[in-house]
Structure formats: C-alpha cells, structure tokens
Coordinates of C-alpha atoms in Angstrom, one line a residue:
Chain Q
M17 CA -33.6 10.8 15.7
N18 CA -34.6 10.4 19.5
V19 CA -32.5 13.4 20.5
L20 CA -33.4 14.8 24.0
P21 CA -34.1 18.5 24.5
N22 CA -30.7 19.1 26.0
G23 CA -29.1 17.9 22.8
E24 CA -28.2 14.4 24.2
Y25 CA -29.4 11.1 22.7
G26 CA -31.9 8.9 24.5
G27 CA -32.9 5.2 24.5
T28 CA -31.8 3.0 21.6
I29 CA -29.7 5.7 20.1
A30 CA -27.8 6.3 23.3
A31 CA -27.1 2.6 23.4
M32 CA -25.9 2.5 19.9
V33 CA -23.6 5.5 20.4
R34 CA -22.0 3.6 23.3
I35 CA -21.7 0.5 21.1
D36 CA -20.1 2.4 18.4
W37 CA -17.6 4.0 20.7
A38 CA -16.8 0.7 22.3
T39 CA -16.2 -0.9 18.8
K40 CA -13.8 1.9 17.9
V41 CA -11.9 1.5 21.2
L42 CA -11.8 -2.3 20.9
A43 CA -10.7 -2.2 17.2
R44 CA -7.9 0.3 17.9
A45 CA -6.7 -1.6 21.0
L46 CA -6.6 -4.9 18.9
A47 CA -4.5 -3.1 16.2
V48 CA -2.1 -1.7 18.8
L49 CA -1.9 -5.2 20.4
G50 CA -1.2 -6.9 17.0
L51 CA 1.5 -4.4 15.9
G52 CA 2.9 -4.3 19.4
A53 CA 3.4 -8.0 19.2
L54 CA 5.0 -7.7 15.8
L55 CA 7.3 -5.0 17.1
C56 CA 8.4 -7.3 20.0
F57 CA 9.0 -10.0 17.4
A58 CA 11.0 -7.5 15.3
A59 CA 13.2 -6.8 18.4
M60 CA 13.6 -10.7 18.8
T61 CA 14.5 -10.9 15.1
I62 CA 17.3 -8.3 15.6
A63 CA 18.6 -10.2 18.7
D64 CA 18.4 -13.4 16.8
G65 CA 20.6 -11.9 14.0
L66 CA 23.1 -10.5 16.4
L67 CA 23.4 -13.7 18.4
R68 CA 23.7 -15.7 15.3
F69 CA 26.4 -13.4 13.9
F70 CA 28.5 -13.0 17.0
F71 CA 27.9 -16.3 19.0
A72 CA 26.5 -18.7 16.4
S73 CA 23.5 -19.1 18.8
P74 CA 20.3 -18.2 17.1
I75 CA 16.9 -17.9 18.9
D76 CA 15.0 -20.8 17.4
V77 CA 11.5 -19.4 18.2
V78 CA 12.2 -16.4 15.9
R79 CA 12.5 -18.6 12.8
D80 CA 10.0 -21.1 14.0
A81 CA 7.1 -18.9 15.0
G82 CA 7.5 -15.9 12.5
A83 CA 4.6 -17.1 10.3
L84 CA 2.2 -17.6 13.4
V85 CA 3.1 -14.2 14.9
A86 CA 2.6 -12.5 11.6
A87 CA -0.8 -14.1 11.1
F88 CA -2.0 -13.1 14.6
A89 CA -0.5 -9.6 14.3
V90 CA -2.1 -8.8 10.9
A91 CA -5.4 -10.4 11.9
C92 CA -5.5 -8.0 14.9
C93 CA -5.4 -5.1 12.5
L94 CA -8.5 -6.2 10.4
P95 CA -11.2 -4.8 12.8
V96 CA -9.8 -1.2 12.7
A97 CA -10.1 -1.2 8.9
I98 CA -13.8 -2.3 9.3
V99 CA -14.7 0.2 12.0
E100 CA -12.8 3.1 10.3
R101 CA -14.0 2.0 6.8
S102 CA -10.6 2.4 5.5
N103 CA -10.9 -0.5 3.0
I104 CA -10.4 0.8 -0.6
T105 CA -13.8 1.8 -2.0
I106 CA -14.6 3.7 -5.3
R107 CA -17.3 6.2 -4.5
F108 CA -18.2 6.8 -8.1
L109 CA -21.9 6.2 -7.7
S110 CA -22.3 8.7 -4.9
S111 CA -20.7 11.4 -7.0
I112 CA -22.8 10.7 -10.1
A113 CA -26.2 9.6 -8.6
G114 CA -26.3 11.6 -5.5
P115 CA -25.9 10.9 -1.8
R116 CA -29.2 9.1 -1.3
T117 CA -28.4 6.5 -4.0
G118 CA -24.9 6.4 -2.8
R119 CA -26.1 5.6 0.7
M120 CA -28.3 2.8 -0.5
A121 CA -25.4 1.3 -2.3
D122 CA -23.3 1.7 0.8
V123 CA -26.0 -0.3 2.8
A124 CA -26.1 -3.0 0.2
A125 CA -22.2 -3.1 0.2
A126 CA -22.2 -3.3 4.0
I127 CA -24.5 -6.3 3.8
L128 CA -22.3 -8.1 1.3
V129 CA -19.3 -7.3 3.5
E130 CA -21.1 -8.8 6.5
I131 CA -21.9 -12.0 4.5
I132 CA -18.2 -12.4 3.5
L133 CA -17.0 -11.8 7.0
V134 CA -19.4 -14.3 8.5
L135 CA -18.3 -16.9 5.8
M136 CA -14.7 -16.2 6.5
T137 CA -15.2 -16.6 10.3
W138 CA -17.0 -19.9 9.7
Q139 CA -14.3 -21.1 7.4
F140 CA -11.5 -20.1 9.8
V141 CA -13.3 -22.0 12.6
I142 CA -13.2 -25.1 10.3
F143 CA -9.6 -24.4 9.5
A144 CA -8.5 -24.1 13.1
N145 CA -10.4 -27.2 14.0
Q146 CA -8.6 -29.1 11.2
A147 CA -5.3 -27.8 12.4
R148 CA -6.1 -29.1 15.9
L149 CA -7.3 -32.5 14.6
T150 CA -4.2 -33.0 12.5
G151 CA -1.9 -31.6 15.1
T152 CA -0.4 -29.0 12.8
A153 CA 2.6 -27.4 14.5
T154 CA 5.8 -25.5 13.7
W155 CA 8.5 -27.7 12.4
M156 CA 11.3 -27.1 15.0
L157 CA 9.6 -26.3 18.3
R158 CA 6.3 -28.0 17.6
I159 CA 4.3 -24.9 18.6
P160 CA 0.6 -25.8 17.8
A161 CA -0.9 -23.7 15.0
A162 CA -4.5 -24.3 16.0
P163 CA -4.8 -21.7 18.8
V164 CA -3.4 -19.0 16.4
W165 CA -6.0 -19.8 13.7
A166 CA -8.7 -20.0 16.4
A167 CA -7.7 -16.5 17.5
V168 CA -7.7 -15.4 13.8
A169 CA -11.3 -16.8 13.6
L170 CA -12.3 -15.1 16.8
I171 CA -10.9 -11.7 15.5
L172 CA -12.8 -12.2 12.2
G173 CA -15.9 -12.9 14.3
I174 CA -15.4 -9.7 16.2
S175 CA -15.0 -8.0 12.8
A176 CA -18.2 -9.4 11.7
V177 CA -20.0 -8.0 14.8
M178 CA -18.4 -4.6 14.2
Q179 CA -19.5 -4.6 10.6
I180 CA -23.1 -4.9 11.9
V181 CA -22.6 -1.7 13.8
V182 CA -21.0 -0.1 10.7
G183 CA -24.0 -1.3 8.6
I184 CA -26.5 0.2 11.1
K185 CA -24.5 3.5 11.1
T186 CA -24.5 3.5 7.3
L187 CA -28.3 3.0 7.3
H188 CA -28.9 5.8 9.7
G189 CA -26.5 8.2 8.0
D190 CA -23.6 8.1 10.4
Y191 CA -25.4 10.1 13.1
L192 CA -24.4 7.6 15.7
G193 CA -20.6 8.5 15.8
G194 CA -19.1 10.0 18.9
H195 CA -18.0 9.4 22.4
P196 CA -20.5 7.9 25.0
T197 CA -20.5 11.1 27.0
S198 CA -22.7 12.6 24.3
A199 CA -25.3 9.9 25.2
E200 CA -25.2 10.6 29.0
Chain N
M155 CA -17.8 -28.2 -32.1
K156 CA -18.5 -29.8 -28.7
V157 CA -15.0 -29.0 -27.5
E158 CA -15.4 -25.3 -28.5
E159 CA -18.6 -25.1 -26.5
D160 CA -17.0 -26.7 -23.4
D161 CA -14.2 -24.2 -23.8
L162 CA -16.5 -21.3 -24.2
Q163 CA -18.5 -21.8 -21.0
P164 CA -15.7 -21.1 -18.6
A165 CA -14.5 -18.2 -20.6
V166 CA -18.0 -16.7 -20.6
I167 CA -18.3 -17.3 -16.8
G168 CA -14.9 -15.6 -16.5
A169 CA -16.0 -12.6 -18.6
L170 CA -19.2 -12.3 -16.6
G171 CA -17.1 -12.5 -13.4
I172 CA -14.9 -9.7 -14.5
A173 CA -18.0 -7.6 -15.4
G174 CA -19.5 -8.6 -12.1
L175 CA -16.4 -7.3 -10.2
F176 CA -16.5 -4.0 -11.9
A177 CA -20.3 -3.8 -11.1
L178 CA -19.7 -4.5 -7.5
I179 CA -16.8 -2.0 -7.4
L180 CA -19.1 0.6 -9.0
L181 CA -21.8 -0.3 -6.3
Q182 CA -19.3 0.9 -3.7
V183 CA -18.3 -2.5 -2.4
P184 CA -14.8 -2.4 -0.9
I185 CA -12.5 -3.8 -3.7
G186 CA -11.1 -6.6 -1.5
F187 CA -14.6 -7.9 -0.7
A188 CA -15.7 -7.5 -4.3
M189 CA -12.8 -9.7 -5.5
M190 CA -13.6 -12.3 -2.8
T191 CA -17.3 -12.3 -3.7
V192 CA -16.7 -12.8 -7.4
G193 CA -13.9 -15.4 -6.8
V194 CA -16.1 -17.5 -4.6
V195 CA -19.3 -17.2 -6.5
G196 CA -17.5 -17.7 -9.9
F197 CA -15.7 -20.8 -8.7
A198 CA -18.9 -22.3 -7.4
L199 CA -20.7 -21.5 -10.7
E200 CA -17.9 -23.0 -12.7
G201 CA -18.8 -26.3 -11.2
G202 CA -16.4 -26.3 -8.2
G203 CA -19.3 -26.4 -5.8
W204 CA -20.2 -24.1 -2.9
M205 CA -18.4 -25.8 0.0
P206 CA -15.1 -25.9 -1.8
A207 CA -15.6 -22.4 -2.9
F208 CA -16.3 -21.2 0.6
S209 CA -13.1 -23.1 1.8
F210 CA -11.1 -20.5 -0.2
L211 CA -12.1 -17.9 2.3
A212 CA -9.7 -19.5 4.8
Q213 CA -7.2 -21.4 2.7
E214 CA -5.9 -18.4 0.7
P215 CA -6.1 -15.7 3.4
S216 CA -4.2 -18.1 5.8
Y217 CA -1.3 -18.2 3.3
V218 CA -1.3 -14.4 3.1
L219 CA -1.7 -13.8 6.8
S220 CA 1.3 -16.2 7.7
S221 CA 3.6 -14.9 5.0
T222 CA 6.8 -13.8 6.7
D223 CA 7.8 -11.8 3.5
L224 CA 4.6 -9.8 3.7
A225 CA 5.2 -9.1 7.4
A226 CA 7.7 -6.6 6.1
V227 CA 4.7 -4.4 5.0
P228 CA 3.4 -3.4 8.6
L229 CA 7.1 -3.2 9.8
F230 CA 8.0 -0.7 7.0
L231 CA 4.8 1.2 7.8
L232 CA 5.8 1.4 11.5
M233 CA 9.3 2.5 10.4
G234 CA 7.6 5.4 8.6
V235 CA 5.5 6.3 11.7
F236 CA 8.6 6.3 14.0
A237 CA 10.8 8.1 11.4
S238 CA 8.2 10.8 11.1
M239 CA 7.9 11.1 14.8
A240 CA 11.7 11.3 15.2
G241 CA 11.6 14.3 12.8
F242 CA 13.7 12.6 10.1
S243 CA 11.9 14.3 7.3
E244 CA 12.8 17.8 8.6
D245 CA 16.4 16.8 9.1
V246 CA 16.8 15.3 5.7
Y247 CA 15.1 18.3 4.1
R248 CA 17.1 21.0 6.0
A249 CA 20.4 19.2 5.3
A250 CA 19.6 19.2 1.6
A251 CA 18.3 22.8 1.7
A252 CA 21.4 23.9 3.6
F253 CA 23.7 22.7 0.9
I254 CA 21.8 23.4 -2.3
G255 CA 19.0 25.9 -1.2
H256 CA 20.9 29.0 -2.3
R257 CA 20.9 28.0 -5.9
R258 CA 17.9 29.0 -8.2
G259 CA 15.3 26.4 -7.5
G260 CA 17.6 25.0 -4.7
L261 CA 14.7 24.3 -2.3
A262 CA 13.0 22.4 -5.1
Y263 CA 16.1 20.2 -5.6
A264 CA 16.3 19.8 -1.9
T265 CA 12.6 18.7 -1.7
I266 CA 13.1 16.1 -4.5
S267 CA 16.4 14.8 -2.9
G268 CA 14.9 14.9 0.6
S269 CA 11.7 13.1 -0.6
A270 CA 13.8 10.5 -2.2
A271 CA 15.9 9.9 0.9
F272 CA 12.9 10.1 3.3
G273 CA 10.9 7.9 0.9
A274 CA 13.5 5.1 1.4
I275 CA 12.8 5.2 5.2
C276 CA 9.0 5.8 5.0
G277 CA 6.5 3.2 4.0
S278 CA 4.1 5.4 2.0
S279 CA 4.0 8.0 -0.8
T280 CA 1.2 10.0 0.8
A281 CA 3.0 10.1 4.1
T282 CA 6.1 11.4 2.3
A283 CA 4.1 14.0 0.5
A284 CA 2.2 14.9 3.7
T285 CA 5.4 15.4 5.7
F286 CA 7.1 17.5 3.0
G287 CA 3.9 19.5 2.5
K288 CA 4.2 20.5 6.2
V289 CA 8.0 21.0 6.2
A290 CA 9.0 22.2 2.8
L291 CA 6.0 24.1 1.6
P292 CA 6.0 26.9 4.2
Q293 CA 9.7 27.5 3.6
M294 CA 9.3 27.5 -0.1
L295 CA 6.3 29.9 0.0
A296 CA 8.1 32.1 2.5
R297 CA 11.2 32.4 0.2
G298 CA 8.9 33.5 -2.7
Y299 CA 8.5 30.2 -4.6
S300 CA 5.3 30.2 -6.6
P301 CA 2.5 28.1 -5.0
A302 CA 2.0 26.0 -8.2
F303 CA 5.6 25.2 -8.5
S304 CA 6.1 24.5 -4.8
T305 CA 3.2 22.1 -4.6
G306 CA 4.1 20.5 -7.8
V307 CA 7.6 19.7 -6.6
I308 CA 6.4 18.3 -3.3
A309 CA 3.8 16.1 -5.1
A310 CA 6.4 14.9 -7.5
G311 CA 8.8 14.1 -4.5
G312 CA 6.0 12.1 -2.8
T313 CA 5.5 9.9 -5.8
L314 CA 9.1 8.9 -5.9
K315 CA 8.5 6.6 -3.0
S316 CA 6.7 4.1 -5.2
L317 CA 9.9 3.4 -7.1
I318 CA 12.4 3.6 -4.3
P319 CA 13.0 0.3 -2.4
P320 CA 11.7 -0.7 0.1
S321 CA 8.4 0.2 -1.5
L322 CA 5.2 -1.4 -0.2
V323 CA 3.7 -1.4 -3.8
M324 CA 6.8 -3.3 -4.9
I325 CA 6.5 -6.0 -2.1
I326 CA 2.8 -6.5 -3.0
Y327 CA 3.5 -6.8 -6.7
C328 CA 6.2 -9.4 -6.0
V329 CA 3.9 -11.4 -3.8
V330 CA 1.1 -11.4 -6.4
A331 CA 3.4 -11.9 -9.4
K332 CA 5.4 -14.6 -7.5
T333 CA 8.8 -12.8 -8.2
F334 CA 11.6 -12.3 -5.7
I335 CA 11.3 -9.3 -3.7
L336 CA 15.1 -8.6 -3.6
D337 CA 15.3 -9.0 -7.4
M338 CA 12.6 -6.3 -7.7
F339 CA 14.4 -4.1 -5.2
V340 CA 17.5 -4.4 -7.4
A341 CA 15.7 -3.9 -10.7
A342 CA 14.1 -0.6 -9.4
I343 CA 17.4 1.0 -8.5
V344 CA 18.4 2.3 -12.0
P345 CA 14.8 3.3 -12.9
A346 CA 14.6 5.3 -9.6
L347 CA 17.8 7.0 -10.2
I348 CA 16.6 7.9 -13.7
T349 CA 13.3 9.2 -12.4
I350 CA 15.0 11.3 -9.8
A351 CA 17.3 12.7 -12.4
F352 CA 14.4 13.5 -14.7
N353 CA 12.6 15.2 -12.0
L354 CA 15.7 17.4 -11.2
V355 CA 16.0 18.1 -14.9
A356 CA 12.3 19.2 -15.0
I357 CA 13.0 21.6 -12.2
A358 CA 16.1 23.0 -14.0
I359 CA 14.1 23.6 -17.2
V360 CA 11.2 25.2 -15.4
V361 CA 13.3 27.6 -13.3
R362 CA 15.4 28.4 -16.4
L363 CA 12.2 29.2 -18.4
R364 CA 10.5 31.1 -15.6
P365 CA 13.2 32.2 -13.0
Q366 CA 10.6 34.5 -11.1
I367 CA 8.9 31.3 -9.6
A368 CA 12.0 30.2 -7.7
P369 CA 14.0 33.2 -6.4
V370 CA 17.6 32.8 -5.4
S371 CA 18.2 33.0 -1.6
A372 CA 21.3 33.5 0.7
R373 CA 24.0 30.8 0.9
L374 CA 24.3 29.5 4.4
P375 CA 27.8 29.6 6.2
W376 CA 29.6 26.2 6.4
K377 CA 29.0 25.8 10.1
E378 CA 25.2 25.8 9.7
R379 CA 25.5 23.4 6.8
L380 CA 27.6 21.0 8.8
D381 CA 25.2 21.3 11.7
A382 CA 22.4 20.4 9.4
A383 CA 24.3 17.4 8.0
W384 CA 25.1 16.2 11.6
R385 CA 21.4 16.5 12.6
A386 CA 20.4 14.4 9.5
A387 CA 23.1 11.8 10.1
P388 CA 20.9 9.3 12.0
S389 CA 18.3 9.3 9.3
L390 CA 20.9 8.9 6.6
A391 CA 22.6 6.1 8.7
L392 CA 19.2 4.3 8.9
L393 CA 18.7 4.7 5.1
I394 CA 22.2 3.5 4.4
G395 CA 21.9 0.7 6.9
V396 CA 18.7 -0.7 5.4
F397 CA 20.0 -0.4 1.8
L398 CA 23.3 -2.0 2.5
G399 CA 21.8 -4.7 4.7
I400 CA 19.3 -5.8 2.1
Y401 CA 21.6 -5.5 -0.9
S402 CA 24.7 -7.0 0.6
G403 CA 22.6 -10.0 1.6
V404 CA 23.3 -9.6 5.4
F405 CA 19.6 -9.0 6.1
T406 CA 16.5 -10.6 4.5
V407 CA 13.9 -8.1 3.6
N408 CA 12.0 -9.1 6.7
E409 CA 15.1 -8.7 9.0
A410 CA 15.8 -5.3 7.4
A411 CA 12.1 -4.2 8.0
S412 CA 12.5 -5.4 11.7
A413 CA 15.8 -3.5 12.2
A414 CA 14.5 -0.4 10.5
A415 CA 11.3 -0.3 12.5
I416 CA 13.1 -0.8 15.9
L417 CA 15.9 1.6 15.1
A418 CA 13.5 4.3 14.1
L419 CA 11.6 3.7 17.3
L420 CA 14.9 4.0 19.3
F421 CA 15.7 7.2 17.5
A422 CA 12.3 8.7 18.3
L423 CA 12.7 7.7 21.9
A424 CA 16.2 9.0 22.1
R425 CA 15.1 12.4 20.8
R426 CA 12.2 12.5 23.2
R427 CA 9.8 12.9 20.3
L428 CA 7.7 9.9 21.1
T429 CA 4.5 10.5 23.1
W430 CA 2.2 7.7 24.3
E431 CA -0.7 9.3 22.5
G432 CA 1.3 9.7 19.3
L433 CA 2.6 6.1 19.6
V434 CA -0.9 4.7 19.9
R435 CA -2.3 6.9 17.1
G436 CA 0.5 6.0 14.8
M437 CA 0.2 2.3 15.5
Y438 CA -3.6 2.0 14.9
E439 CA -3.2 4.2 11.8
A440 CA -0.5 1.8 10.5
G441 CA -2.8 -1.1 11.5
S442 CA -5.6 0.4 9.5
V443 CA -3.4 0.7 6.4
T444 CA -2.0 -2.8 7.0
A445 CA -5.5 -4.2 7.1
M446 CA -6.5 -2.4 4.0
L447 CA -3.6 -3.8 2.1
Y448 CA -3.9 -7.3 3.4
L449 CA -7.6 -7.5 2.5
I450 CA -6.8 -6.9 -1.1
L451 CA -3.9 -9.4 -0.9
M452 CA -6.1 -12.0 0.7
A453 CA -8.7 -11.4 -2.0
A454 CA -6.4 -11.4 -5.0
P455 CA -5.5 -15.1 -5.0
I456 CA -9.2 -16.1 -4.6
F457 CA -10.0 -13.9 -7.6
T458 CA -7.0 -15.2 -9.5
Y459 CA -7.9 -18.8 -9.0
F460 CA -11.3 -18.2 -10.4
I461 CA -9.9 -16.3 -13.5
N462 CA -7.4 -18.9 -14.1
L463 CA -9.9 -21.7 -13.8
A464 CA -12.1 -19.9 -16.3
H465 CA -9.0 -19.7 -18.7
V466 CA -9.5 -16.0 -19.1
P467 CA -5.7 -15.2 -19.3
D468 CA -5.2 -18.1 -21.7
A469 CA -8.1 -16.8 -23.9
L470 CA -6.5 -13.3 -23.9
V471 CA -3.1 -14.6 -24.8
H472 CA -4.5 -16.7 -27.7
W473 CA -6.5 -13.8 -28.9
I474 CA -3.5 -11.5 -29.0
D475 CA -1.3 -14.2 -30.6
G476 CA -4.0 -14.8 -33.2
H477 CA -4.1 -11.2 -34.2
H478 CA -0.2 -11.0 -34.4
F479 CA -0.3 -7.6 -32.6
P480 CA 3.2 -6.1 -32.4
P481 CA 4.5 -6.5 -28.8
L482 CA 5.2 -2.8 -28.3
G483 CA 1.7 -1.9 -29.6
V484 CA 0.3 -4.2 -26.9
I485 CA 2.5 -2.7 -24.1
F486 CA 1.7 0.9 -25.1
T487 CA -2.1 0.0 -25.3
L488 CA -1.9 -1.6 -21.8
T489 CA 0.0 1.4 -20.5
A490 CA -2.8 3.7 -21.8
V491 CA -5.4 1.4 -20.2
Y492 CA -3.5 1.6 -16.8
I493 CA -3.3 5.4 -17.1
L494 CA -7.1 5.4 -17.8
L495 CA -7.8 3.1 -14.9
G496 CA -5.6 5.3 -12.7
T497 CA -8.1 8.1 -13.1
F498 CA -10.8 6.1 -11.5
F499 CA -9.1 3.4 -9.3
E500 CA -6.9 3.6 -6.4
E501 CA -3.5 2.9 -7.9
M502 CA -2.6 -0.3 -6.2
S503 CA -6.1 -1.8 -6.7
S504 CA -5.9 -1.3 -10.4
I505 CA -2.6 -3.4 -10.5
L506 CA -3.9 -6.1 -8.3
I507 CA -7.2 -6.5 -10.1
T508 CA -5.7 -6.7 -13.5
L509 CA -2.3 -8.4 -12.8
P510 CA -3.8 -12.0 -13.1
L511 CA -5.0 -11.1 -16.6
I512 CA -2.2 -9.0 -17.7
L513 CA 1.0 -10.8 -16.5
P514 CA 0.4 -13.9 -18.7
I515 CA 0.2 -11.6 -21.7
I516 CA 3.4 -9.8 -20.7
V517 CA 5.3 -13.0 -20.2
N518 CA 3.9 -14.5 -23.4
L519 CA 5.2 -11.5 -25.3
G520 CA 8.7 -12.3 -24.0
Y521 CA 8.9 -9.6 -21.3
D522 CA 10.2 -10.1 -17.9
P523 CA 7.8 -9.8 -14.9
L524 CA 10.4 -7.6 -13.1
W525 CA 10.4 -5.1 -16.0
W526 CA 6.6 -5.0 -16.0
G527 CA 6.6 -4.5 -12.2
V528 CA 8.8 -1.4 -12.7
I529 CA 6.6 -0.1 -15.5
C530 CA 3.5 -0.7 -13.2
L531 CA 5.3 1.3 -10.4
I532 CA 5.8 4.3 -12.7
Q533 CA 2.2 4.1 -13.7
V534 CA 1.3 4.0 -10.0
E535 CA 3.6 7.0 -9.5
M536 CA 1.8 9.0 -12.2
A537 CA -1.7 8.0 -11.0
L538 CA -0.8 9.6 -7.6
I539 CA -0.7 13.0 -9.2
H540 CA -2.7 13.0 -12.4
P541 CA -6.3 14.3 -12.6
P542 CA -9.0 13.6 -11.6
M543 CA -8.0 11.3 -8.8
G544 CA -4.4 12.4 -7.9
I545 CA -4.5 11.4 -4.2
I546 CA -1.3 13.4 -3.4
V547 CA -2.9 16.5 -5.0
F548 CA -6.0 16.1 -2.7
L549 CA -3.7 15.7 0.2
L550 CA -1.7 18.8 -0.5
H551 CA -4.8 20.8 -1.1
A552 CA -6.0 19.6 2.4
I553 CA -2.7 20.8 3.8
A554 CA -2.8 24.1 2.1
P555 CA -6.5 24.8 1.3
K556 CA -5.7 28.3 0.0
I557 CA -3.8 26.7 -3.0
S558 CA -6.5 25.5 -5.4
M559 CA -6.6 22.0 -6.9
G560 CA -6.2 23.6 -10.3
T561 CA -3.0 25.3 -9.2
I562 CA -1.5 22.2 -7.8
Y563 CA -2.4 20.2 -11.0
R564 CA -0.7 23.0 -13.0
G565 CA 2.3 22.6 -10.9
V566 CA 2.7 18.9 -11.4
V567 CA 2.5 19.0 -15.3
P568 CA 6.4 19.2 -15.8
F569 CA 6.9 16.3 -13.4
L570 CA 4.1 14.2 -15.1
L571 CA 5.9 14.9 -18.4
A572 CA 9.2 13.7 -16.8
D573 CA 7.6 10.5 -15.6
F574 CA 6.0 10.0 -19.0
A575 CA 9.4 10.4 -20.6
V576 CA 10.9 7.8 -18.3
L577 CA 8.0 5.5 -18.9
I578 CA 8.5 5.6 -22.7
I579 CA 12.3 5.1 -22.3
L580 CA 11.9 2.1 -20.1
I581 CA 9.3 0.6 -22.3
L582 CA 11.5 1.0 -25.4
L583 CA 14.7 -0.1 -23.6
P584 CA 13.7 -2.9 -21.1
G585 CA 17.5 -3.6 -20.7
I586 CA 17.8 -0.5 -18.5
V587 CA 15.6 -2.2 -15.9
L588 CA 17.0 -5.7 -16.3
W589 CA 20.8 -5.3 -16.6
L590 CA 21.5 -4.7 -12.9
P591 CA 19.6 -7.8 -11.6
H592 CA 21.1 -9.9 -14.3
A593 CA 24.6 -8.6 -13.7
L594 CA 24.3 -9.3 -10.0
V595 CA 22.9 -12.7 -10.6
H596 CA 25.7 -13.7 -13.0

C-alpha cells in the first residue's frame, strides 16, 4: 500500500489522498454555494411577496430568474452526492455474495456512473451551446440562459472528474480517505 | 399477424429493459444512474437512435433542475436543518410532555403529537426520528418506559412525516405523477389525522394491556406547563404560518418553503444556536440529500419515456382488462407487491421506479391519482419501520446501540398494525381521501 515506516503515505498514494481530500472540500463548498444562493433567493422571494402585498411593487427578477437560480443551486449539490456516495444504492449483492464480489460490482457500477456523467456533461455542453445560439432568455428581463446551462455542464464535468477519484477509491478498497496531513 | 409481431417487439424490449433495470440495481449501480442507463439504451434499441437517446440526458434533467416547484425540496430540507438547530423539536416535545406527560403513556402520546408537529416543519422522516430519538428516548427510559415501547413510539412518530404536508415524498410523487402539489397536500390532511389518531389508539391499547411498560409520572404545575408552551410558541407559529399560508392560497408551495427556511434560520440565529460549523455541515448534508433526490427525479422521466414508448403500461392495462380482475383485487395485489418491494428497496425509489407502470393501471381502474398517492405514502411510512430494511429502526439502533434491533422491531408492531388498518380503510373507502380536495374545489 506504499505506507512509510512512520505510518504516513508516500508517493502516488499521498497524492491520491490529497486529491481525495480536495474533491471532498470542493464538493462541499459547491453544495454550500448552491444552497446559499437558493437561500438568498428565498429571502428575495419573501421580500417580493411583501412588496407585492403592501406596495404592489414586485421584484421582477424573482419571478423571472427562479428557474435559472434553482437549476444552478441544485446542480451545485450534485458533486457532493458523488463524492459522499449518497446516491441510493441497494447493497444486496455485497450481503449475499461477500465483500470481494460486492467490491467488484461497485467498481463496475462506478465505471457505468462515470460513463453516464461524461455523457451528461457532453449533452449539457451541447444544450448550453444551443441556448446560446438561439438566444434563449427569461421572458421578462431577457436574462440569458446559456451561462447557467454552461455552469451546469461545468459542474457535471467536475462531478465526472470526482467520480474517477471515487472509482479509484472503490478499486483500492477505500484506503485513500482522510485529510492530506496524513500524507505529509 | 404482422401487426401483432410489430406490437410485440417494443413490449419485449420494454420487458427486457425492466429486467435490465433490476439487474443493474442488484449489481449495486445507484438507482438513478440505472434508470438513466436503461432509459437511454432502451430508447436507442427501440429504434430511436443513439444521438437522440443521448440528448435525453440533458433535455429531461434540464426540466427537472429548473422546476421552481421542485425547488421547494431543498428549501424544506434547509428548514428542517435550521429548525433542528433552533431546538424546535425539544420545545415541541417538552410542551406536549408538560401537558399530557403525567397520564399513563403520556410521554408516548407527547412523542407522537410532537413528531407530527415537528414533522410538519422538518423535511425528513429520518431527521424527525433521529431528533426524537435524542430528545424523547432518554426521558422515556428515565421514567421507566420499556425500551421496546419507547423506540416503537419514536419510530412510529418518525414515519408520520411522510403523510404530513409539506412532505418531500408528496412533492416528488406529484411531480412524477403530474398532479397538483396543493391538491395532494389537501388530500393528505384527513388520512394524516386518521393515522395520528390510530397511532394514539395503538398507544392507548398497549398501555391498557401492559400498564407496566409506561408508568405514570407526576403532573407538572401550570407555571411550568405555560413556560413550555411559551418556549414552543415560535415552532408552532412557524408550523401554523406554513400551513395557513399554503392552504389559504396566500403562498405558493415554493413561497411557503422560502418563508419557512428563512424564518427557521432567523429563529436559530435569534436563539444563538447557529454556529458557522453547524451551518456549513447542515447545508452540505441538505445538499447531499437534495442531489440524491434530484438524481432519481432526473432519471425517472428518461426511464418513463422509454417504458411508454415500449407500450409496457398499455400492455399491462390491456392484460388486466382482458382478465377482468376485480379492481380491489388488483389494488390489494399492488399493495402487497409494494410492501414486498419495501423490504428490499429504499421506499421512495420503489415508488418512482414503478409509478410509470402502475399509475396507468390505477387510472384505468377508475381511481384518482391523488388517492393512489396517499396509499403510496402510507406504504412508504410502513416501509420505514418494517423488517428487514426499516431505515428508522436502523437509525434508532445507531442512537441507542444497547437496544437490540429485535427489541425495536417488537416495539413497532402495534404501530405497523395501526398503519395497516389505516391502509385497508383508505383502500376500501377512497372517498375519505378525496372528499376534502373535492369539497374545496367545488
């Protein structure tokens, strides 16, 4: 396993531990960013309701940009589910066929997930490009949709890269987890 | 003959697709990704072509991601995070315990009432059960309640969340079944009240038969009761505000979710219970659950499109029509299948995977999708606590490792029976579910 005599990791493993730690931090930061944006938008939604009710003066951007903010906010959460492997999985095979078979299935599943994420990224790049070419925008303030879909494509791309790390961890039986200090 | 062969081919591909989906799930592929894979590959093999099939991977998810209705899901999850931080669960439980805790089984009644109230301001069943596991369980055990009864009550209280609006499972069902969320919220009110009543009756029967499992404790003076009620006032105000706002039509569901999340955050801030670390942790945990739910929601329409193109739901409907099965027989069979599926599948996935197949059958039999949604929610409730995959039972065992899984499963039996009774009543009398939405519409 490339473990140094003092219990720390060396070489490639040390690098992988750092990458694993960085992916976790990045994924969590993205989730906080996305939900933070959604919370800000929720505050604006309340302000819009109050202004509409008391002064008949709504905040146009709230109704206009809701769908785009939601898309960005939720897409920001996708990497954290990849990194923390919180997507719903039935671990029936591991329990009946043993951990070795279970891990082989996990590796195969990780490859399939990677393929789907790469395909999704590719398709969202096309989707964003089409939105740019057709000038898709919100109906009232004409906020362009393409940058949001490009951001979603970028986040999916990041998720695909993170899934590679998850796949390698799965292949090596999860011994790469931890904080980079363990590699120093 | 030629027509029959042409009809057969998509149905065979559809059947192979469903078999493939279950094979991938058994091979430990995350359910959302398994649904996407089968949907895309199935569509391509049905003659749709690979490029159009791949395009589903952006078209359908983009609708789901940009749905403002669904944006209520992360907001209600955040509300639950902030409500837990603000200590609302403790307040609600203590207020209920202060008023009825002195009766035999009083803490059990308080747990069910408190869980129902907290469930309305918390996005998740497991979060409700986890919070009450930490708040109510030590008090019940300290007052001599039996471990089986205490954990059974807390588990049953946690399951109520599925049926109490605003429930995430409800929102997700509505999006997939294409029914109005507000109608579903209204339709769930009476069944939720009946379920709470049946759970309370279950407690009453159990403590009457075995009084030693729930000893009587001292009555609190009125001052302490009023103090507890005052302390719980903000959480009750939030609960009533969300309910009244949604049901009076002042708020849309999304606006109610926004207001609830922000108000819960402000309460947590005002009570100085919000730490930076807790906030960040709560947010990324909510983000993780959000992504988990959205992945299945993005995958469901891709899979549904393939299933519909293969005419699998039509084939099932024709098959049932051809055999003239009695509608109630079909419904009870489907219920049994769901309960069986619930022993292996995570509860929400089993509904989302099967809904494209089952809903056309339900509608063809003359039932309302709202009614079936409520029936599904009760099945979800039961799956949370019945063996061998009762997630809330696992959770309570993790909170109190000294109480064995067997003990907890023994404790939930009266409440499973209560849920089962509610399920049978609602199946036999669909009008109970539908009269309130119909009365409000007309």
